[in-house]
XYZ file of C-alpha atoms in Angstrom:
594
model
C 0.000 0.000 0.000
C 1.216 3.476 -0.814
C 2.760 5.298 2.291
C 2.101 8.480 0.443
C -1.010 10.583 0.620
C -1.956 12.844 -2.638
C -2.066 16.015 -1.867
C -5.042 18.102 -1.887
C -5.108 22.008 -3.614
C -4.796 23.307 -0.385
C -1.530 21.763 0.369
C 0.617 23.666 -2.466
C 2.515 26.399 -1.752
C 2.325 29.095 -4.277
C 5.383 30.466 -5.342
C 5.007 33.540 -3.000
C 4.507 31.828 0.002
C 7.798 29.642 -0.411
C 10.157 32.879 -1.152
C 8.382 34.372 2.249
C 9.352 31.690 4.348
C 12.976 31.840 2.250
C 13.113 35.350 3.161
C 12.014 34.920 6.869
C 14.289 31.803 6.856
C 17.204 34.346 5.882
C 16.098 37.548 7.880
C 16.670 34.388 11.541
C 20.138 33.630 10.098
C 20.635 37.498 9.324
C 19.694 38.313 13.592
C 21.289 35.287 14.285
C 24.203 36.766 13.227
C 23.696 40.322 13.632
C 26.643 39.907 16.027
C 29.527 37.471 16.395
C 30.023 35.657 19.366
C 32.059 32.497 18.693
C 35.869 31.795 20.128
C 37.778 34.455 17.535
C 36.113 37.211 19.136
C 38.516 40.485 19.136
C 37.895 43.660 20.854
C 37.346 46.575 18.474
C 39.415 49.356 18.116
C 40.170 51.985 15.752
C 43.443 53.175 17.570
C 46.125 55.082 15.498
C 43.855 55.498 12.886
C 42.869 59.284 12.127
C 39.357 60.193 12.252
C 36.945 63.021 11.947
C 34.079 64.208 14.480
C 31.749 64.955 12.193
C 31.464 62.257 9.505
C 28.863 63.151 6.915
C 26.721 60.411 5.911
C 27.514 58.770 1.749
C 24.213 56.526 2.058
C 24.673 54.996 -1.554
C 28.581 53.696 -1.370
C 27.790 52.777 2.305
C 24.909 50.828 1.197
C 26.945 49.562 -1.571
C 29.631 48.178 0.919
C 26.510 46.697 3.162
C 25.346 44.973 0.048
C 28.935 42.900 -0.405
C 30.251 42.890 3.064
C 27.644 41.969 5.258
C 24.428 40.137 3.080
C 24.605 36.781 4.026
C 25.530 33.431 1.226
C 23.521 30.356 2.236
C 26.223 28.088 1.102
C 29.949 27.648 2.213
C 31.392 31.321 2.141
C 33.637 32.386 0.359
C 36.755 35.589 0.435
C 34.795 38.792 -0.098
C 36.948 41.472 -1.575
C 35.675 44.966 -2.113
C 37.521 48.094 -3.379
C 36.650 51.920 -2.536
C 38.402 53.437 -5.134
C 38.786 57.479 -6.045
C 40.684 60.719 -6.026
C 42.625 61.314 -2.819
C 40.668 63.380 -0.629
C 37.541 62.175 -1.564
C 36.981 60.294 1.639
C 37.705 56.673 1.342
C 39.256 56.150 4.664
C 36.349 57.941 6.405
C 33.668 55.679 4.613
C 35.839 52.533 6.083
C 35.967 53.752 8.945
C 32.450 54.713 9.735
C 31.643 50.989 8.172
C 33.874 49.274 11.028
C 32.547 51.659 13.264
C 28.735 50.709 12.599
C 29.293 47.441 11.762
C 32.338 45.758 14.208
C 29.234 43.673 16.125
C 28.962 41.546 12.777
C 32.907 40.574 12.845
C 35.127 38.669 14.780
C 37.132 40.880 14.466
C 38.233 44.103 12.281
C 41.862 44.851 11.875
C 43.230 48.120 10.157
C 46.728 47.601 7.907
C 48.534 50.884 6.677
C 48.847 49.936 3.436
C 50.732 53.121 1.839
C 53.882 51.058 1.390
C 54.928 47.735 1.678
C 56.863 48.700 4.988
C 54.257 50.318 6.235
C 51.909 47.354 5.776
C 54.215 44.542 7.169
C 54.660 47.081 10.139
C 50.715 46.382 10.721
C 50.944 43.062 11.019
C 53.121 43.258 13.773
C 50.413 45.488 15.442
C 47.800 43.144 14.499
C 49.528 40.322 15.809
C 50.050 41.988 19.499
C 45.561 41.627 19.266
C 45.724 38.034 19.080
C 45.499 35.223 21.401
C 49.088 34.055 22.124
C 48.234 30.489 22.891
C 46.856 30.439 19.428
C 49.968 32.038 17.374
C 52.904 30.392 19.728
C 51.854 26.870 18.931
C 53.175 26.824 15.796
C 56.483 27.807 17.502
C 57.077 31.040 16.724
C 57.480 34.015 19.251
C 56.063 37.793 19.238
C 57.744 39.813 16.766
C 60.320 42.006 18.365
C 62.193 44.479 15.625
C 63.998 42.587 12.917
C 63.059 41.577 9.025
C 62.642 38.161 10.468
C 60.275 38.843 13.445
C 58.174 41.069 11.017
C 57.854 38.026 8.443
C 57.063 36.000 11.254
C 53.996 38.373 11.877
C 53.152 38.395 8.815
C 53.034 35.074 8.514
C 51.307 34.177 11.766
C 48.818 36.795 11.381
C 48.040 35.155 8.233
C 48.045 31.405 8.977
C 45.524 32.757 12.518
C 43.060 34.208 9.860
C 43.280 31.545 7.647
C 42.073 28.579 10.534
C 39.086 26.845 9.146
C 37.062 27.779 12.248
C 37.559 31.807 12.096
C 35.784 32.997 8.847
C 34.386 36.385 10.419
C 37.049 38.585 10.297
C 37.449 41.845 8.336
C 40.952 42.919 7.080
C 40.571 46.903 6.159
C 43.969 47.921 3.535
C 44.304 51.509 4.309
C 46.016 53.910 1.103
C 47.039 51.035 -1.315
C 48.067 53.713 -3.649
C 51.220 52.019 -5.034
C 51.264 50.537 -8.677
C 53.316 47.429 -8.156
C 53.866 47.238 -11.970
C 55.913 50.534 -11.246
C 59.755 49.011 -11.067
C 60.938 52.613 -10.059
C 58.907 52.592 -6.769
C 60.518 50.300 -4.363
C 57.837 50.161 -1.612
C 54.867 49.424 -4.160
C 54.175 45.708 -3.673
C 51.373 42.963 -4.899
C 48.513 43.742 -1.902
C 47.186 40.021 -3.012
C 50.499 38.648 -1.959
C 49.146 39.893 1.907
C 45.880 38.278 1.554
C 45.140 35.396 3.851
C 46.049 31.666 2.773
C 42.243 30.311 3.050
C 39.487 31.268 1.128
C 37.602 33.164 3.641
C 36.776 36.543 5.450
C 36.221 39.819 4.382
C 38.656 42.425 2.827
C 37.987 46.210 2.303
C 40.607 48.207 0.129
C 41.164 51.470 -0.353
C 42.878 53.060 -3.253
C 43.160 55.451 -5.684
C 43.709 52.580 -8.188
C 40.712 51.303 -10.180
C 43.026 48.845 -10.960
C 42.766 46.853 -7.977
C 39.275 46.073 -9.022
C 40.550 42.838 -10.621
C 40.755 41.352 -6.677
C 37.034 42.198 -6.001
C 33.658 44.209 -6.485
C 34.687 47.799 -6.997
C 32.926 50.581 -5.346
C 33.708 54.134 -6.861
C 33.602 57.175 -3.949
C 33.092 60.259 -6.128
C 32.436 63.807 -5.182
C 29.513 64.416 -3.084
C 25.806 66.123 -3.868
C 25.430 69.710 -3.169
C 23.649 69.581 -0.294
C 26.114 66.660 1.187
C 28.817 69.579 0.251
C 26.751 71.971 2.213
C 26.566 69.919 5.275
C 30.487 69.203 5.140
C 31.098 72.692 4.961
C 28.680 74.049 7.256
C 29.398 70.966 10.191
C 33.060 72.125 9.519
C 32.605 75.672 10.126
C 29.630 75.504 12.534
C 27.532 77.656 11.335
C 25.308 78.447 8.588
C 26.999 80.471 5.647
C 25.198 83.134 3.893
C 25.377 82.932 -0.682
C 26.842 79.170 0.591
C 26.409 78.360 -2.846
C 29.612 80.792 -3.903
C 32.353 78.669 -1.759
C 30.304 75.234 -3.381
C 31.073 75.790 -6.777
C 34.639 76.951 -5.548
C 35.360 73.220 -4.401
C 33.520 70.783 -6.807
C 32.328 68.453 -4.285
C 35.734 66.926 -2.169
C 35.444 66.438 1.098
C 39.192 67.003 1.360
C 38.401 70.842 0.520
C 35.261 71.251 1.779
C 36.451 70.091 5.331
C 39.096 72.589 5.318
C 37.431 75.796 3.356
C 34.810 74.882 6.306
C 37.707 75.071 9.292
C 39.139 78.132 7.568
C 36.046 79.607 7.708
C 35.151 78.839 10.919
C 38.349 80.069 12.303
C 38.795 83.417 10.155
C 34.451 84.103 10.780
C 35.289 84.925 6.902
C 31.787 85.691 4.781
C 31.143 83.754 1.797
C 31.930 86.856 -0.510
C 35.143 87.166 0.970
C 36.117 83.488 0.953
C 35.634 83.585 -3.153
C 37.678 86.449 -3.318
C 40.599 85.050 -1.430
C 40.049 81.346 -3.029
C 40.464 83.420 -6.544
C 43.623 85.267 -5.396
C 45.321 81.998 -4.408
C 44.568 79.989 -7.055
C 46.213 82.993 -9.524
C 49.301 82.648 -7.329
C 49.396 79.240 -7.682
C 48.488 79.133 -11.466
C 52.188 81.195 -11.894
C 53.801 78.744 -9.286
C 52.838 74.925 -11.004
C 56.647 73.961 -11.818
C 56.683 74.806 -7.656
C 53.420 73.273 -6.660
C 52.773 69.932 -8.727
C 49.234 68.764 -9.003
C 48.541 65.819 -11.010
C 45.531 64.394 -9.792
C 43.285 67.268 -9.846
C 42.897 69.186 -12.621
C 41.068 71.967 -10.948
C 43.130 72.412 -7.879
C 40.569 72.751 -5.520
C 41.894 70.914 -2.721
C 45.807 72.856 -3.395
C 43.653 75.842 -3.146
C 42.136 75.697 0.406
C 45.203 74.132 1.362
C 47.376 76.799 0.849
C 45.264 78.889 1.939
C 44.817 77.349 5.344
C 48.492 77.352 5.460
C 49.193 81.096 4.998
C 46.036 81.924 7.711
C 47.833 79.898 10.138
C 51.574 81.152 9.083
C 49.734 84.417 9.814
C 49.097 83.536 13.755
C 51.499 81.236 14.310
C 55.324 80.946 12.777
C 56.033 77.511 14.908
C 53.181 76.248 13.170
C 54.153 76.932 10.200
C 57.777 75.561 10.026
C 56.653 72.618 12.343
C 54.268 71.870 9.125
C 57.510 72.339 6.635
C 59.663 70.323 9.043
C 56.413 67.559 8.638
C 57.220 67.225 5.451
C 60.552 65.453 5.325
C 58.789 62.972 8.476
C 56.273 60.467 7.540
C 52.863 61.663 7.592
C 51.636 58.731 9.431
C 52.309 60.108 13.301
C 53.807 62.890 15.107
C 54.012 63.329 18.862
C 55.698 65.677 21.419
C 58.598 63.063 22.315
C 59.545 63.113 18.591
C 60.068 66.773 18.212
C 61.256 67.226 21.651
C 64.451 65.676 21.061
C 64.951 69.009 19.544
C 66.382 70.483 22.841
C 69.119 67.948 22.845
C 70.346 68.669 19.429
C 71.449 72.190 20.257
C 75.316 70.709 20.907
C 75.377 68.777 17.295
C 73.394 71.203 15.162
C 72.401 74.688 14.699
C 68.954 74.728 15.896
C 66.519 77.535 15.186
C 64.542 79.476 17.674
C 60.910 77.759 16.738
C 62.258 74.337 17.546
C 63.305 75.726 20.889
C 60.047 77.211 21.126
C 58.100 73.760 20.615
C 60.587 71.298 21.440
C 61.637 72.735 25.343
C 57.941 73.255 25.794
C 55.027 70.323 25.180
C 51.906 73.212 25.462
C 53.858 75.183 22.869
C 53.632 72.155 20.559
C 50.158 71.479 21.476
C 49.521 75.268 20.540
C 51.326 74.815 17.211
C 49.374 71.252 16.320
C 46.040 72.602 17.772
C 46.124 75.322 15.434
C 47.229 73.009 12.771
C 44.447 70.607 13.681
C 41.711 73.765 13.788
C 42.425 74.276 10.301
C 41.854 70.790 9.357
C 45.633 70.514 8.024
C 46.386 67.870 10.247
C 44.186 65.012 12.336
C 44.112 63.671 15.994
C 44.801 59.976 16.313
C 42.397 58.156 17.796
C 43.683 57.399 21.615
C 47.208 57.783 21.088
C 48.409 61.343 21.851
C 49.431 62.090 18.437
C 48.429 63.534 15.117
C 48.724 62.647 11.489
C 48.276 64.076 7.888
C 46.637 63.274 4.738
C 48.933 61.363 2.272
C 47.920 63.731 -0.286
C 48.350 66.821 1.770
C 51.635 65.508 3.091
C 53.201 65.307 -0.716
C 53.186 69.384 -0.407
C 54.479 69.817 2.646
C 58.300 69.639 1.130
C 57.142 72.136 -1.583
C 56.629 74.969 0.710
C 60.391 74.546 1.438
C 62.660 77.080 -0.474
C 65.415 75.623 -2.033
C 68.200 77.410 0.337
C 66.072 75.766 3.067
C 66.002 72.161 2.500
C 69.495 71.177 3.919
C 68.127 72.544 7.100
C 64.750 70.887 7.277
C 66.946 67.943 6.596
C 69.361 67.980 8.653
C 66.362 68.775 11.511
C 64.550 65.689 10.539
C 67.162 63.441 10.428
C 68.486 64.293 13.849
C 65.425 64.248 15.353
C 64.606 60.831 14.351
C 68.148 60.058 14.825
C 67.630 61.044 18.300
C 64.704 58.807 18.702
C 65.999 55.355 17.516
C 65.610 53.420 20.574
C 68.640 50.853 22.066
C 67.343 46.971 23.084
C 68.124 47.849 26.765
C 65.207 50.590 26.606
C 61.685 49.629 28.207
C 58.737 49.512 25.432
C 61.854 49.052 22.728
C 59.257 47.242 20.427
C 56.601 49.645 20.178
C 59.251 52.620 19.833
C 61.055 50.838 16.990
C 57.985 50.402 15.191
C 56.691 53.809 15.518
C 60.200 55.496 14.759
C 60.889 53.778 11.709
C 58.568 55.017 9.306
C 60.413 58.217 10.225
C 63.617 56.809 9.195
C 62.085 55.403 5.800
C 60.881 59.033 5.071
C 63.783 60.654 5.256
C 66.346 57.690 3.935
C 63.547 58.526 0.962
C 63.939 62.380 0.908
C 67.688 62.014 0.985
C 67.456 59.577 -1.732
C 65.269 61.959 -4.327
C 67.039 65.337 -2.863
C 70.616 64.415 -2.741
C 72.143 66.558 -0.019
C 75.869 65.299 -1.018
C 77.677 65.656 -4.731
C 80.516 63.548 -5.489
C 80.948 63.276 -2.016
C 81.043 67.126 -1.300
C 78.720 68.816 0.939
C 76.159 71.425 -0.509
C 75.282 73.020 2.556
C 74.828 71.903 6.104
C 75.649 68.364 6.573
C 73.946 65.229 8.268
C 75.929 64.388 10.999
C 77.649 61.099 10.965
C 76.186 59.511 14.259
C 72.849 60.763 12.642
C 73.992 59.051 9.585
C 74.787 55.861 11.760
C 71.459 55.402 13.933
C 69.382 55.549 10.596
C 71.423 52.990 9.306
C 70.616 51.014 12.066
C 67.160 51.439 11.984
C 66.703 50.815 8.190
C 68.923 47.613 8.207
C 65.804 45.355 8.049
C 63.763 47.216 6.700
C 65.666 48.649 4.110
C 68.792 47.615 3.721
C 70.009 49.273 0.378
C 69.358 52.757 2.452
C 71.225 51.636 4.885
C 74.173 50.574 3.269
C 74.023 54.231 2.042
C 73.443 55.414 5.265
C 76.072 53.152 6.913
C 79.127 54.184 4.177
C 78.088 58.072 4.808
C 78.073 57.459 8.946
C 81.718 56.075 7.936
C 83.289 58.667 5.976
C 82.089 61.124 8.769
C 83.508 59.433 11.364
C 86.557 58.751 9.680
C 87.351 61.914 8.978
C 86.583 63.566 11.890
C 87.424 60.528 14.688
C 89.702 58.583 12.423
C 89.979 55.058 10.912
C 91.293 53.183 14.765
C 88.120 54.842 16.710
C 85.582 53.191 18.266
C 82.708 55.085 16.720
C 84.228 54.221 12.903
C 84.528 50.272 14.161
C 81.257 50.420 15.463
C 79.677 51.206 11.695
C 82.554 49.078 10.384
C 80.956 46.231 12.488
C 77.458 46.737 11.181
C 78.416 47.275 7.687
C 79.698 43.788 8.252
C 76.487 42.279 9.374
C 74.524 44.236 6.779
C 76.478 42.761 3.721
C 76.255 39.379 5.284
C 72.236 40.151 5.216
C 72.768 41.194 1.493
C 74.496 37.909 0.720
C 77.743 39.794 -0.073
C 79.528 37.306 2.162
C 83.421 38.315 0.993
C 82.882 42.479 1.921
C 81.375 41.113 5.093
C 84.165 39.106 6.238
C 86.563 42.041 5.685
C 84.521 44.085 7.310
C 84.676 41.979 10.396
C 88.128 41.470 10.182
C 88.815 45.532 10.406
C 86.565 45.902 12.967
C 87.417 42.801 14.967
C 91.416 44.287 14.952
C 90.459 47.909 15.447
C 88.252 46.392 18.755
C 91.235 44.178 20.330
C 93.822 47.076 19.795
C 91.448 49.638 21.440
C 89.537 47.495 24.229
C 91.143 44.472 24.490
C 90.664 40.568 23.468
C 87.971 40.093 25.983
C 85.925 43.495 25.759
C 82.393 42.442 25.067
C 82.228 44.960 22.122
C 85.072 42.988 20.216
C 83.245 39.309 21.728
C 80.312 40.116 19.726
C 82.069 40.668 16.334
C 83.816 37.474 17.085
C 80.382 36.100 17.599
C 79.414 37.311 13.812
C 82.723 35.840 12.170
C 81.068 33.096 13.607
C 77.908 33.308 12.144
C 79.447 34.491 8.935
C 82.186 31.167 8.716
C 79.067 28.985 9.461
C 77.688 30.033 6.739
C 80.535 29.704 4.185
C 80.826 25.747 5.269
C 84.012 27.241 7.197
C 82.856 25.215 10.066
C 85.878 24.830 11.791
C 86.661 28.424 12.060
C 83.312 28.885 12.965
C 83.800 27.058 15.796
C 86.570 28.587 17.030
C 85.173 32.028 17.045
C 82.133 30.591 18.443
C 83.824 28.897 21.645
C 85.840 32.667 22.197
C 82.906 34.563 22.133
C 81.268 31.834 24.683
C 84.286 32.060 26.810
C 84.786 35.775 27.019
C 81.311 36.238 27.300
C 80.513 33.867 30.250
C 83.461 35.881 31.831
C 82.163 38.933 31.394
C 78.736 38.248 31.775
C 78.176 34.877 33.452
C 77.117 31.708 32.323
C 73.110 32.613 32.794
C 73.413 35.327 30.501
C 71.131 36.018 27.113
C 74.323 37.375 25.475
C 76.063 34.090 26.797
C 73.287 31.845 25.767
C-alpha cells in the first residue's frame, strides 16, 4: 500500500509563500548573526587610525559596501573582496571607517593595515599580531615579533596562517592607502597587496585606493564627489555655522570632502563671509596658477583641494610661525604620526646642530607644541589619532608639505629631521623598545627617501649643512631590516664622517665598520662582510682588548658568517671565544652568553 497521501489544492505552496518563508528563513540567520560571538572574538578598536568628528553620511557607497560585506551566502562562504576606489581626498578612509565603526558587532574581528607602502603594511601586522590570542599564534612555535626583518615576516606570517584557521571565517581585514602601482619598477615600496591576503578562502577584505586597478581582486565601489547639499553639510558641520550665498564657496570646491572640510575650518576660524572666501580662493589659485613647476598637481585638474590648502596654510603662518615651520619640518617625516617626544628631542640637538629658535620654542615646551598642532588641527591641516596622543596628515596633503620649502632651506629641514629621528631610535636595553622601533621607523624610511630623491651630497662634497655622521649611523641602524640598500648608504656616509673627523682606529668608525659587516652578510655579499669583520674585529682588540664584550660580539658574527661559508671549523673557534669571554664577562646565565 502506498505510504504516500496525494495532496489536496490546499496543500501547495504558491510560489510567493515559499520565497516568504525563504526570506524569513534568511532575515533568523541574518539576527542570528547580527553579532559574532564564537571563540575568535577580538575587541574593536580603531586606535592610530585618524578620524573626523563629524562624519557626513555617503548613504549609496555605504549601502553599496553593506550589500557585499555583510548580506549573508547560504552556502559555504567564500573571500569577499571589495575596493573603494577614487581621487585622494575624496573620503575613502572615512567611509571605512564609519563601516567598522557601525558594523564591528557583525565581525570577529576588524583589523586596520597601513597599506601606503609595503613597509608600512608589514609594520601592521606586527600590530595586528600583538591583538591576538598568544596560545593560538605560539603553537606553531614562533614568538612575538620584536624588531627585525625576520620577526616582522614572522607576523606576517602568523597573522596570516591565525586568519586563515578553518574555524575563524568572520574577520574583516581593512587595507588603508594602497596607492602604489606594483607594476611601477621605479617605486621600491609598491608591492602585490594580493600577496598579503590570507592563505584560506575566507573573510572579508575592504581596500582602499586610488587605483581602479585593484578592481581585478574584487567588487569595486567608486567614492566620487559628493551632492550639493552633502557639500553643504560638510562645509557648514566644519565651520559651525550656517553660511550666507553658501552656494559661492560650493562651486569653488567641486564636491571633495578634502576641501570642503578645510574651506569649512578656515572659515570657521577666520568668521570669513562667503563673498570674501571667493575672493581670497580666486587670489590663491592665480598665485598658484604662476607657481605649477613649484606646486605639482597631477591628480586634480582643478586644484581645488591645493587651493584651500594653501590657503589654510598662509592663515595659520599668519598667527602662528612655529606652526608653520613645524608643518615644513612635517614634510621630510612620515605623515603617518607625530608626537611631542619626537620633536622634543629638539632640545638635545642644540650641541650637534644649529637649531633655530621655533624648535626651541616647541621642542623645550610640550603646550607650545600642542599650541602649534592645535592650530594646525583647527584648520583641518592635520588630524588627531584616535587614543594615542598624536596627530597625522593626509597622504595627499603631506606630498606638499616639502614644496613649501625654499630651495636654500632644504638642507636645514633635513638635517632637523634626520636628527630628530636620529635622536629617537631606541637601544634593546630601553623599556617599550618594540613599540618605539615600530613607531620610529617610518620616520627613518621618510627621510632615507627624501635624501634619496634630494641628494644633499655631490661627489661626495657637501652642498650646505651636513647630516651628521652619528645621525647618519642610527638611521642605518634602523633601516637595516627594513631597508637595507638605504642603509648601506646610510652606513658608508656614517663612515666617511667618522673617519674623517674621529679617524679610521676609533671606536665610533669600528662600530659602523661592524654593522656594515652584518649588513652585507644580510645582502648575501659574504666576501665584503668578512673584511669588514676582520677591520673591525682588529680595530676592537687594539682599542679594548681581546675580551671586551664589544670585540666578543664581532667574534660572535665571524662566527655566524664562517658557518655560513661551510668554514665550520673556524666557525667554531670564534664561536667557543665569544662563549668564553662572554661567560666571563657576563656569566654563564646570561642572554648574550646563551
Amino acid at each position: 500500500m502506498n505510504k504516500f497521501k496525494k495532496p489536496e489544492e490546499e496543500d501547495f505552496e504558491t510560489v510567493s509563500d515559499v520565497v516568504k518563508k525563504m526570506m524569513g528563513a534568511s532575515h533568523g540567520l541574518m539576527a542570528a548573526r547580527s553579532q559574532y560571538d564564537g571563540k575568535h572574538k577580538i575587541d574593536f578598536t580603531l586606535r592610530g587610525v585618524p578620524v573626523v568628528s563629524q562624519f557626513v553620511s555617503r548613504d549609496t557607497e555605504m549601502q553599496q559596501l553593506k550589500q557585499l560585506l555583510l548580506d549573508e551566502i547560504p552556502t559555504k562562504s567564500r573571500r569577499r573582496v571589495v575596493v573603494l576606489y577614487g581621487l585622494g581626498g575624496v573620503g575613502k578612509t572615512q567611509l571605512a571607517v564609519e563601516f567598522a565603526r557601525e558594523h564591528h558587532r557583525r565581525f570577529s574581528g576588524i583589523f586596520w593595515l597601513d597599506g601606503s607602502s609595503e613597509a608600512s603594511l608589514a609594520r601592521s601586522f606586527v600590530g595586528m599580531m600583538q591583538r591576538l590570542p598568544r596560545d593560538e599564534l605560539i603553537a606553531g612555535g614562533a614568538e612575538m615579533p620584536k624588531h627585525s626583518a625576520t620577526d616582522v615576516d614572522v607576523a606576517v606570517r602568523k597573522c596570516l596562517q591565525w586568519l586563515s584557521l578553518s574555524s575563524n571565517d568572520h574577520w574583516l581585514l581593512i587595507y588603508d592607502n594602497v596607492d602604489r602601482n606594483y607594476l611601477d619598477k621605479d617605486d621600491q615600496q609598491a608591492y602585490n597587496v594580493n600577496n598579503y591576503f590570507p592563505y584560506a578562502d575566507h573573510g572579508s577584505i575592504l581596500i582602499t585606493s586610488r587605483l581602479a586597478s585593484l578592481q581585478t581582486y574584487g567588487s569595486g565601489v567608486k567614492v566620487g564627489r559628493v551632492s550639493t547639499e552633502q557639500a553643504r553639510i560638510i562645509l557648514e558641520n566644519n565651520a559651525r555655522r550656517v553660511i550666507e550665498d553658501v552656494d559661492i564657496v560650493l562651486k569653488c570646491l567641486d564636491g571633495l570632502p578634502l576641501a570642503l572640510t578645510q574651506a569649512g575650518s578656515y572659515l570657521r576660524e577666520t568668521n570669513m563671509s562667503a563673498l570674501a572666501y571667493k575672493k581670497r580662493y580666486k587670489e590663491t589659485w592665480e598665485h598658484l596658477m604662476k607657481s605649477q613647476g613649484h606646486y605639482p598637481l597631477e591628480e586634480y585638474g582643478n586644484r581645488s583641494v591645493l587651493t584651500t590648502w594653501t590657503m589654510s596654510y598662509e592663515q595659520a603662518r599668519r598667527e602662528s610661525e612655529e606652526a608653520a615651520h613645524l608643518l615644513k619640518l612635517w614634510g621630510f617625516l612620515d605623515c603617518g604620526e607625530l608626537w611631542y617626544e619626537l620633536v622634543a628631542a629638539g632640545s638635545c640637538l642644540a650641541d650637534e646642530i644649529q637649531i633655530p629658535m621655533w624648535l626651541h620654542k616647541i621642542a623645550g615646551d610640550e603646550l607650545e607644541f600642542a599650541n602649534a598642532v592645535g592650530l594646525l588641527s583647527r584648520y583641518s591641516l592635520i588630524d588627531a589619532n584616535e587614543d594615542t596622543g598624536s596627530h597625522s596628515m593626509h597622504s595627499v596633503l603631506h606630498r606638499w608639505c616639502a614644496y613649501l620649502v625654499e630651495d636654500e632651506e632644504r638642507s636645514s629641514y633635513c638635517n632637523i629631521a634626520a636628527g630628530l629621528v636620529a635622536s629617537n631610535v631606541p637601544t634593546e636595553t630601553e623599556a617599550e623598545f618594540g613599540r618605539k622601533w615600530k613607531r620610529i621607523l617610518a620616520h627613518g624610511v621618510s627621510i632615507n627617501k627624501w635624501i634619496g630623491e634630494h641628494p644633499i651630497y655631490e661627489e661626495g662634497e657637501t652642498i650646505s649643512v651636513s647630516i651628521k655622521p652619528w645621525a647618519f649611523f642610527s638611521l642605518g641602524y634602523i633601516l637595516s631590516e627594513e631597508n637595507r640598500r638605504g642603509a648601506e648608504t646610510m652606513y658608508q656616509r656614517a663612515l666617511q664622517g667618522f673617519e674623517k673627523a674621529r679617524g679610521p682606529e676609533h671606536t665610533s668608525t669600528l662600530g659602523t665598520v661592524n654593522n656594515l659587516g652584518s649588513l652585507y652578510w644580510n645582502l648575501g655579499r659574504l666576501d665584503e662582510a668578512e673584511k669588514m669583520y676582520q677591520r673591525a674585529l682588529q680595530g676592537f682588540e687594539k682599542a679594548w682588548g681581546p675580551e671586551h664584550t664589544s670585540t666578543l660580539d664581532t667574534v660572535n658574527n665571524l662566527g655566524l658568517l664562517y658557518a655560513d661559508l661551510g668554514r665550520l671549523d673556524e666557525a667554531e673557534k670564534m664561536y667557543q671565544r665569544a662563549l668564553q669571554g662572554k661567560e666571563k664577562a657576563w656569566g654563564p646565565e646570561h642572554t648574550s652568553t646563551l
